[in-house]
Short mmCIF file of C-alpha atoms in Angstrom, two decimals:
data_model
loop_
_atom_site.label_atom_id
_atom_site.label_comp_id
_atom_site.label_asym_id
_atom_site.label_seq_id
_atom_site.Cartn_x
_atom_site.Cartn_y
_atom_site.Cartn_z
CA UNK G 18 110.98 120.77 100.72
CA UNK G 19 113.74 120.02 103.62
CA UNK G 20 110.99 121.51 106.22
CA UNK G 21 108.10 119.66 104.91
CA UNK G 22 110.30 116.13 104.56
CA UNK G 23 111.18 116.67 108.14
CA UNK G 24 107.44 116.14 109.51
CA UNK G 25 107.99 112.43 108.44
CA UNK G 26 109.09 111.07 111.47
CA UNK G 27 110.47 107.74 109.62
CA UNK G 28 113.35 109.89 107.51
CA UNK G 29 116.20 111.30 108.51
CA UNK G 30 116.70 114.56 106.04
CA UNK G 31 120.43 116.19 105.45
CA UNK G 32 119.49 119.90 105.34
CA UNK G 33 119.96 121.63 102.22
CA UNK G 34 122.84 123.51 103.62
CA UNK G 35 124.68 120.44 103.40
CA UNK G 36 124.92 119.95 99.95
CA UNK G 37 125.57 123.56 98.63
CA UNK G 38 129.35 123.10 98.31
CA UNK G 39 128.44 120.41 95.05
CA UNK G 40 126.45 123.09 92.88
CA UNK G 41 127.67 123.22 89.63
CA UNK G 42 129.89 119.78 89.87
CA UNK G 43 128.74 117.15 88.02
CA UNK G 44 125.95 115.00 89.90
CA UNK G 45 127.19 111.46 90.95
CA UNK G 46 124.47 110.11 93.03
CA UNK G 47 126.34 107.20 94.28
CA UNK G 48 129.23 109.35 95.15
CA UNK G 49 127.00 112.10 96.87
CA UNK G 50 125.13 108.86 98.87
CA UNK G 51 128.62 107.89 99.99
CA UNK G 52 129.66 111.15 101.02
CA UNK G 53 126.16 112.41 103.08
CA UNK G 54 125.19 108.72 104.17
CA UNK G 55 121.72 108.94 102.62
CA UNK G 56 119.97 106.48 100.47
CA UNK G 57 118.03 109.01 98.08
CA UNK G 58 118.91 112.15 96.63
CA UNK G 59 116.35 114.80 96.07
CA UNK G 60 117.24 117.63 93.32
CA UNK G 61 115.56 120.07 90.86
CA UNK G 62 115.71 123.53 89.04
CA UNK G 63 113.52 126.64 88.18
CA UNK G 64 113.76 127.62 85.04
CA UNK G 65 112.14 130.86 83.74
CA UNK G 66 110.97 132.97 80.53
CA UNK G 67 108.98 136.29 80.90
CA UNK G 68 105.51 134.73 80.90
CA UNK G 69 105.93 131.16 83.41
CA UNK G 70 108.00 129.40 85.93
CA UNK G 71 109.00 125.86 84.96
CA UNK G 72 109.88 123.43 88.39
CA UNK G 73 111.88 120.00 87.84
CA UNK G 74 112.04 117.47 90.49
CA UNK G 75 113.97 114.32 90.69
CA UNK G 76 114.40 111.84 92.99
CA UNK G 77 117.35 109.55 92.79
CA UNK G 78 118.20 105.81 94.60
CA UNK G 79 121.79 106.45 95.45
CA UNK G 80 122.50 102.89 95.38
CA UNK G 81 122.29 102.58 91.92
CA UNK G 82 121.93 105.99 90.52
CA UNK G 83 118.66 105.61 89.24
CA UNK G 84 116.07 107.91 88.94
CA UNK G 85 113.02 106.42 90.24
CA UNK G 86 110.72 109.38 90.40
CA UNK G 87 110.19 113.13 88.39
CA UNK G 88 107.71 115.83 87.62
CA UNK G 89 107.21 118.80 86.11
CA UNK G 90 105.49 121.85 87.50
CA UNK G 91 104.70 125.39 85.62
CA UNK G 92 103.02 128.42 86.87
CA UNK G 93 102.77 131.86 86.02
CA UNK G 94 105.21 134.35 86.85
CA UNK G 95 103.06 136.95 87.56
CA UNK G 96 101.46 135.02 90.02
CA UNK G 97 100.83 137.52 92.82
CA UNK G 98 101.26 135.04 95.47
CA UNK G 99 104.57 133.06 94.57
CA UNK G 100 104.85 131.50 98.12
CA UNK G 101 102.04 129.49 98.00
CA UNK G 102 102.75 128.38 94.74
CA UNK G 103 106.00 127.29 96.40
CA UNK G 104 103.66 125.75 99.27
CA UNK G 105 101.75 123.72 97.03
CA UNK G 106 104.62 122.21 94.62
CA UNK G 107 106.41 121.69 98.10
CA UNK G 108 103.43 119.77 99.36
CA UNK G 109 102.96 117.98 96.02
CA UNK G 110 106.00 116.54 95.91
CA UNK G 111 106.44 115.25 99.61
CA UNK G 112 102.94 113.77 99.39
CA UNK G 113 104.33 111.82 96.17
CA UNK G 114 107.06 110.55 97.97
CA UNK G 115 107.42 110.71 101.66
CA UNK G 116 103.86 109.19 102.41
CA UNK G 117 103.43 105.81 103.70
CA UNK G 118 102.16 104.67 99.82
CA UNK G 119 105.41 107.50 98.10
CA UNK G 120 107.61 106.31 95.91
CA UNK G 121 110.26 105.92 99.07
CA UNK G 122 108.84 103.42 100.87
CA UNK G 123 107.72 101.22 97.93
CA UNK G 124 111.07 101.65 96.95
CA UNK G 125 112.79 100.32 100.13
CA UNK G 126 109.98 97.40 99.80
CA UNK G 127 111.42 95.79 97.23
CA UNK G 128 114.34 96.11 98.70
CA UNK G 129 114.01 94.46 102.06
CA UNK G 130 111.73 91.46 100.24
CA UNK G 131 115.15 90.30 98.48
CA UNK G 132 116.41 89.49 102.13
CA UNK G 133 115.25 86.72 104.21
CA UNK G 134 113.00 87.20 107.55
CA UNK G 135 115.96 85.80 109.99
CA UNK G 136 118.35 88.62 108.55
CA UNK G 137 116.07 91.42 108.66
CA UNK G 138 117.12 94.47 110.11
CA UNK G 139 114.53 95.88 112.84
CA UNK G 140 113.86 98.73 110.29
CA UNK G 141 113.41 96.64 107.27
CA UNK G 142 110.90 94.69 109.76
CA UNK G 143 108.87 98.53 109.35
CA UNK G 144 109.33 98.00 105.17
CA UNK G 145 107.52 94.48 105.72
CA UNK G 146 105.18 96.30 106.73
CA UNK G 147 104.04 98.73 104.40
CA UNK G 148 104.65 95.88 101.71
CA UNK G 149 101.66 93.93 103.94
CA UNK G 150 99.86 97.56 103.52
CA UNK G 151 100.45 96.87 100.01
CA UNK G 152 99.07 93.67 99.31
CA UNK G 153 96.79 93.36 102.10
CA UNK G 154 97.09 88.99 101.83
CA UNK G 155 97.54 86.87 104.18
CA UNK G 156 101.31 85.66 103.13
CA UNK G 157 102.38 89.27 103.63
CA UNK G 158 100.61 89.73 107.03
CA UNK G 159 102.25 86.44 108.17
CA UNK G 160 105.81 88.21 106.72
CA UNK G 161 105.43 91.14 108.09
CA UNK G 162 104.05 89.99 112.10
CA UNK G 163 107.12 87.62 112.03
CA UNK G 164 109.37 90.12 111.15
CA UNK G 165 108.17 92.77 113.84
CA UNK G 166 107.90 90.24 116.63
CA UNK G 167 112.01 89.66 116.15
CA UNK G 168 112.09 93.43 115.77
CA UNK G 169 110.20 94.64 119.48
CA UNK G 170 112.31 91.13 120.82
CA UNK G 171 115.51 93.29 119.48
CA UNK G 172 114.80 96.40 120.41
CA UNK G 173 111.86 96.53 122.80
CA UNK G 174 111.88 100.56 123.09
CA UNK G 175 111.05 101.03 119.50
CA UNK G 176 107.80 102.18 119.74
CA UNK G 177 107.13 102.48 116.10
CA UNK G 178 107.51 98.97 115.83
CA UNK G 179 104.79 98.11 118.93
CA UNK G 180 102.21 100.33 116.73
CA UNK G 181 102.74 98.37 113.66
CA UNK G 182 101.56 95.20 115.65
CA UNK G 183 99.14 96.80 116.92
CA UNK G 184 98.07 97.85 113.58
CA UNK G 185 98.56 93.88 112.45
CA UNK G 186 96.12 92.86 115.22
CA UNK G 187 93.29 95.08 114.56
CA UNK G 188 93.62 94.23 110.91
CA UNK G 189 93.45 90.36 111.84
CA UNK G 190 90.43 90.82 114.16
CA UNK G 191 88.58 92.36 111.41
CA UNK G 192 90.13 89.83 108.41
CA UNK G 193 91.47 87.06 109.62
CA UNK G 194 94.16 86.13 107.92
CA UNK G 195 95.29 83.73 110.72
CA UNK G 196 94.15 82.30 114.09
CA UNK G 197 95.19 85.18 117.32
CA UNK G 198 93.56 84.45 119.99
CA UNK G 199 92.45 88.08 121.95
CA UNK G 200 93.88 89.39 118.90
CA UNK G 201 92.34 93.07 119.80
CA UNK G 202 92.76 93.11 123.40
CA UNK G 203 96.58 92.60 121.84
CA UNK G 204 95.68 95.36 119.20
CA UNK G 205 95.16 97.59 121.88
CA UNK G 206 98.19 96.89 124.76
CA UNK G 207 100.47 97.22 121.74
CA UNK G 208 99.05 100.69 120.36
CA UNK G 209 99.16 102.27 123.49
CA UNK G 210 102.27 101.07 124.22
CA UNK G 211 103.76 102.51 120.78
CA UNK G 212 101.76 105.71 121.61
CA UNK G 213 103.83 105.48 125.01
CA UNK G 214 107.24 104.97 123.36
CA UNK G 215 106.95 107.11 120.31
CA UNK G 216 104.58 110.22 121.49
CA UNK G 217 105.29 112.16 117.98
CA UNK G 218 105.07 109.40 116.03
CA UNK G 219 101.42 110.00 113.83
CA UNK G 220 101.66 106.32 113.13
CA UNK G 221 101.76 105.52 116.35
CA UNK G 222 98.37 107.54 117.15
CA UNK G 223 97.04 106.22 113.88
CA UNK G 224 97.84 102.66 115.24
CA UNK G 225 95.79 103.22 118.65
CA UNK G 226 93.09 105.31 116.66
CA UNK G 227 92.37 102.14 114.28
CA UNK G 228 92.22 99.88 117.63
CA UNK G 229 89.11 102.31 119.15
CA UNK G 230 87.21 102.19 115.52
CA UNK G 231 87.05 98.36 115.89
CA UNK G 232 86.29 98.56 119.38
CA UNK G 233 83.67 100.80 118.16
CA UNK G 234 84.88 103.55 121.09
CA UNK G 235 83.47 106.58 118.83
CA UNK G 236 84.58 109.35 120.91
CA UNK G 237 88.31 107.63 121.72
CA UNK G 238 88.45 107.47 117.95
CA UNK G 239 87.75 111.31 117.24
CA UNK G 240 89.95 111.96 120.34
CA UNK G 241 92.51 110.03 118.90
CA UNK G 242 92.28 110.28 115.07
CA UNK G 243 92.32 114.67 116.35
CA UNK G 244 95.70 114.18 117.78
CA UNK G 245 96.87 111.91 114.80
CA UNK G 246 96.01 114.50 112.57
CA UNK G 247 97.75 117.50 114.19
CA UNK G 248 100.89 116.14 113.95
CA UNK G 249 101.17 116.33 110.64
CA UNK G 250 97.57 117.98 108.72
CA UNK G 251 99.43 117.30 104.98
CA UNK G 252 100.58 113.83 105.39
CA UNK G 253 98.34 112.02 102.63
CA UNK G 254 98.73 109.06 104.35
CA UNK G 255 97.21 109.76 107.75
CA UNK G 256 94.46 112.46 106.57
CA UNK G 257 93.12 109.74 103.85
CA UNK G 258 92.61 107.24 106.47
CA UNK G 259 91.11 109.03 109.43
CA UNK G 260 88.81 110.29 106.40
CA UNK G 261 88.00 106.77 105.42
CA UNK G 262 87.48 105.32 108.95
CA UNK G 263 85.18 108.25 109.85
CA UNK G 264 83.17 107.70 106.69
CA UNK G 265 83.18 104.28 108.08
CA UNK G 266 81.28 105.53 111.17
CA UNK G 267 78.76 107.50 109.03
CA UNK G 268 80.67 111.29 109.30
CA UNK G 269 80.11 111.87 105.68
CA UNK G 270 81.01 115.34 105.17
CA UNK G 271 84.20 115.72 106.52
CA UNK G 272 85.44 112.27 106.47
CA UNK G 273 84.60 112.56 102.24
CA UNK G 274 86.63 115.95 102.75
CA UNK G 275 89.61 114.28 104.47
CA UNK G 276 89.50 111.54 102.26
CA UNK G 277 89.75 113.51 99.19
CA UNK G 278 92.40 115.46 100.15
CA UNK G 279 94.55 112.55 101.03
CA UNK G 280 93.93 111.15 97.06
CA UNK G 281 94.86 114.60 96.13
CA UNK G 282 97.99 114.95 97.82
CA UNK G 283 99.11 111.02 96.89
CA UNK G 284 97.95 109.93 93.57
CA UNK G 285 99.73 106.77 94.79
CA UNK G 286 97.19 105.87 97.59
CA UNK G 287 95.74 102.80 98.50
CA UNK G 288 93.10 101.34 96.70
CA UNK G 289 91.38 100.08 99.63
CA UNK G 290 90.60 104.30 100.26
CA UNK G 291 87.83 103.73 97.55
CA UNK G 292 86.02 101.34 99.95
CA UNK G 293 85.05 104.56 101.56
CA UNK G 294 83.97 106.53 98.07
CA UNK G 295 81.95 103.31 97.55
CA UNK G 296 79.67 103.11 101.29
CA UNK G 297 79.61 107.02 100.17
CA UNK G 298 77.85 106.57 96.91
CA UNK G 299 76.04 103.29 98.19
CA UNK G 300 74.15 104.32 101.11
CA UNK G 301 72.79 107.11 98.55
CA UNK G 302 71.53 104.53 96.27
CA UNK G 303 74.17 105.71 93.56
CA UNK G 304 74.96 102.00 92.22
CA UNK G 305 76.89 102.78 89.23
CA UNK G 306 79.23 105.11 90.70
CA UNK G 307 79.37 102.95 94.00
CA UNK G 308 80.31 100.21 91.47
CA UNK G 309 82.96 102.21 89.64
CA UNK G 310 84.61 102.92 92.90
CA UNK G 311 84.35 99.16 93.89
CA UNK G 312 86.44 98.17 90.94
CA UNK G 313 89.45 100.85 92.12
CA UNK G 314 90.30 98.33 95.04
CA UNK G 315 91.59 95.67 92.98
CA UNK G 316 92.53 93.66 96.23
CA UNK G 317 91.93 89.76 94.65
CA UNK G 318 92.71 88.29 98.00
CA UNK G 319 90.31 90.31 99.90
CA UNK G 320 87.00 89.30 100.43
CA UNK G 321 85.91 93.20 100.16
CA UNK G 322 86.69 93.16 96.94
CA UNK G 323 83.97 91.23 95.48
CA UNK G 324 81.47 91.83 98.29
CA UNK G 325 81.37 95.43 97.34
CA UNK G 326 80.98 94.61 93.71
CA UNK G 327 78.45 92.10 94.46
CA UNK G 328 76.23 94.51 95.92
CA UNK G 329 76.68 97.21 93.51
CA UNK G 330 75.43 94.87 90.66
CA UNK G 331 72.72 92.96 92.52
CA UNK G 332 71.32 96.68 93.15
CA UNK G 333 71.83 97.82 89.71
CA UNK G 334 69.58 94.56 88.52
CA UNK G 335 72.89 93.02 86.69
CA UNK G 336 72.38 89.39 88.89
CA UNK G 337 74.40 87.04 86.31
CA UNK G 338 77.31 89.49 87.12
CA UNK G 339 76.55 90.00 90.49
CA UNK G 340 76.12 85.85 91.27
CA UNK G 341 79.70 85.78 89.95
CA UNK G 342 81.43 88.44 92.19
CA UNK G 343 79.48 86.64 95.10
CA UNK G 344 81.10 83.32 94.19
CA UNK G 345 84.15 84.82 94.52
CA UNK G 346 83.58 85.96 97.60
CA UNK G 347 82.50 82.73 98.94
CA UNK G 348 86.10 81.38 97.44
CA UNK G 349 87.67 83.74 99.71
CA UNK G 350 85.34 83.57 102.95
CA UNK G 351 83.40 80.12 102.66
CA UNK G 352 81.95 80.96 106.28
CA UNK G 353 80.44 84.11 104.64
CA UNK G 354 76.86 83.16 105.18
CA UNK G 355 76.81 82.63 108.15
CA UNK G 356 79.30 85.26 109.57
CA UNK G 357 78.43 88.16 107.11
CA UNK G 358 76.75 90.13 109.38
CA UNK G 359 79.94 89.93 111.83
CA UNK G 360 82.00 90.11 109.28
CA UNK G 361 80.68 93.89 107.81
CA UNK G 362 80.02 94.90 110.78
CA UNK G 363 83.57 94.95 111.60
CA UNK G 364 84.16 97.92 109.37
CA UNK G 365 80.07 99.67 109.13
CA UNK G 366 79.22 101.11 112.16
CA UNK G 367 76.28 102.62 109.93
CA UNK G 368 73.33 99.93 110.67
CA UNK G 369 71.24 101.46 108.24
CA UNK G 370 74.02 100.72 105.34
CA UNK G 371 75.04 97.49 106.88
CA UNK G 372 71.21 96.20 105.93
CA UNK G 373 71.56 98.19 102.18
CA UNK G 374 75.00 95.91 101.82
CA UNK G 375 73.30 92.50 103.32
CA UNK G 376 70.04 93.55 101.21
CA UNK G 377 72.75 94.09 97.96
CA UNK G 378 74.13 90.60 98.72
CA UNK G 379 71.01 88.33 99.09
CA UNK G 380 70.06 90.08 95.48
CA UNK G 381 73.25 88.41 93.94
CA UNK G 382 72.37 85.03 95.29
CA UNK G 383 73.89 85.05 98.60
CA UNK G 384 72.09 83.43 101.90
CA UNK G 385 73.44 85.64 104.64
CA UNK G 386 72.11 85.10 108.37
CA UNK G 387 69.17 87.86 109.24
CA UNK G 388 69.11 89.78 112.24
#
């Protein structure tokens, strides 16, 4: 667990070592956060009978003593091959909550939204952040760019920080939540120079990787999203998303394969990841799964939302249903008719699905622009 925790770049672990000297004394989790410095406390046992092997984890916010996360594991104790048993639970539980989407970070989200932008530390500027990656609206973009811009102004060598705005500027060129002008010519100084500052960092390759899929720079983004990926092959995070950008770019097999595996590893991922399932079952002409995975975003404020239901249903021949997910999408993008070609084809690279989703559209009532 301490090995696989380490390959997070954004925690700082206390070896196990350290705590040895409290087994057996009765846990305090305050007092133990006090003593070691560290804001959660990791613990467990292995219990055993002659047939299985039970495994309890708990994690614990030493601030309060809480317990804000625990499972159960049980295998067989004959199990020839105990070690990867003990690889897999270990993987399980970091993907649950060391990931960008774990239990951790959402944790520390609600923290740092209880103080204002002006006081934010330049790492609670980072938790802004992932609460943007969150929500995915534009009150927490504006939040979280605000909060990052004091943080580089702070401390200009933190590289992880420069990603994250580049990150927030490739997002805006393809969403808009508010007027940037060159915002991916900004996208991309930033990413490199967060790639330049923080050369581990698999955000920080994730960031620049993002900034060549919108510049639709194909082989800079396997390049890229390859290097991403070897830093860390487990982290749910990071293996999700290069599977759902490549899927994106019509690499079905093994972006589907990376995909999956990230919603393995993190039952807690994003539920923009099932945009990808959906273009997946779409472009196959499998509406009624495409539309089951279109209503596992659940992103309100994002014009995806309903555009991907709209289609689904328009193609499925259910029009009164499919009329109403495109009025919602003209609530959120009123420009939609006239930009929707733009506007998909800032995510499809695939032209041949980008006419199935325009074709899916005009079906549910909705006059977009023709080639």
């Amino acid at each position: 667990l301490t090995i696989e925790l380490s390959r997070y770049q954004d925690f700082q672990v206390i070896a196990s070592q350290s705590t040895v000297q409290m087994k057996g004394s009765p846990l305090d989790p305050r007092e133990i956060g006090r003593s070691l410095g560290v804001h959660f406390l990791l613990t467990g046992s292995v219990r055993e009978n002659a047939k299985t092997l039970k495994i309890s984890v708990h994690l614990m916010q030493t601030s309060s003593g809480e317990q804000v996360w625990a499972e159960n594991y049980k295998t067989d104790r004959t199990a020839r091959d105990l070690i990867a048993v003990q690889e897999e639970i270990a993987g399980g539980v970091i993907g649950v909550i060391a990931d960008q989407y774990g239990v951790i970070s959402r944790t520390m989200c609600l923290e740092a939204r209880k103080t204002s932008p002006e006081d934010l530390r330049v790492y609670d500027a980072v938790l802004r952040f992932y609460h943007y990656e969150l929500k995915m609206e534009a009150e927490a973009f504006g939040q979280a760019l605000a909060a990052l811009q004091q943080a580089v102004e702070t401390d200009p060598e933190y590289g992880l920080a420069w990603s994250m705005l580049g990150h927030l500027h490739a997002d805006n060129h393809a969403l808009g939540f508010c007027r940037i002008e060159s915002s991916l010519e900004k996208a991309l100084d930033y990413a490199r120079k967060g790639t330049a500052l923080a050369p581990h960092s698999q955000f920080a390759w994730d960031a620049l990787s993002l900034v060549y899929f919108h510049l639709g720079e194909k082989e800079l983004f396997l390049q890229h999203i390859e290097k991403t990926l070897s830093l860390n092959p487990n982290a749910p995070y990071f293996t999700g998303v290069a599977g759902w950008l490549m899927i994106f770019f019509g690499i079905w097999e093994r972006g589907l394969s990376l995909l999956r595996k990230g919603m393995r590893l993190n039952p807690y991922h994003p539920g923009w990841f099932h945009a990808a399932t959906f273009l997946y079952h779409y472009c196959r002409g499998e509406y009624e799964t495409a539309h089951r995975e279109a209503l596992k975003l659940n992103y309100p404020g994002l014009y995806w939302d309903p555009l991907l239901r709209a289609a689904a249903l328009a193609q499925m021949g259910k029009r009164r249903e499919a009329g109403a997910a495109a009025d919602e999408l003209l609530k959120l993008e009123p420009r939609f008719p006239a930009r929707g070609r733009q506007l998909v084809n800032h995510y499809v690279k695939v032209p041949r699905l980008t006419e199935m989703l325009l074709d899916g559209l005009r079906k549910a009532g909705l006059e977009v622009e023709s080639k």
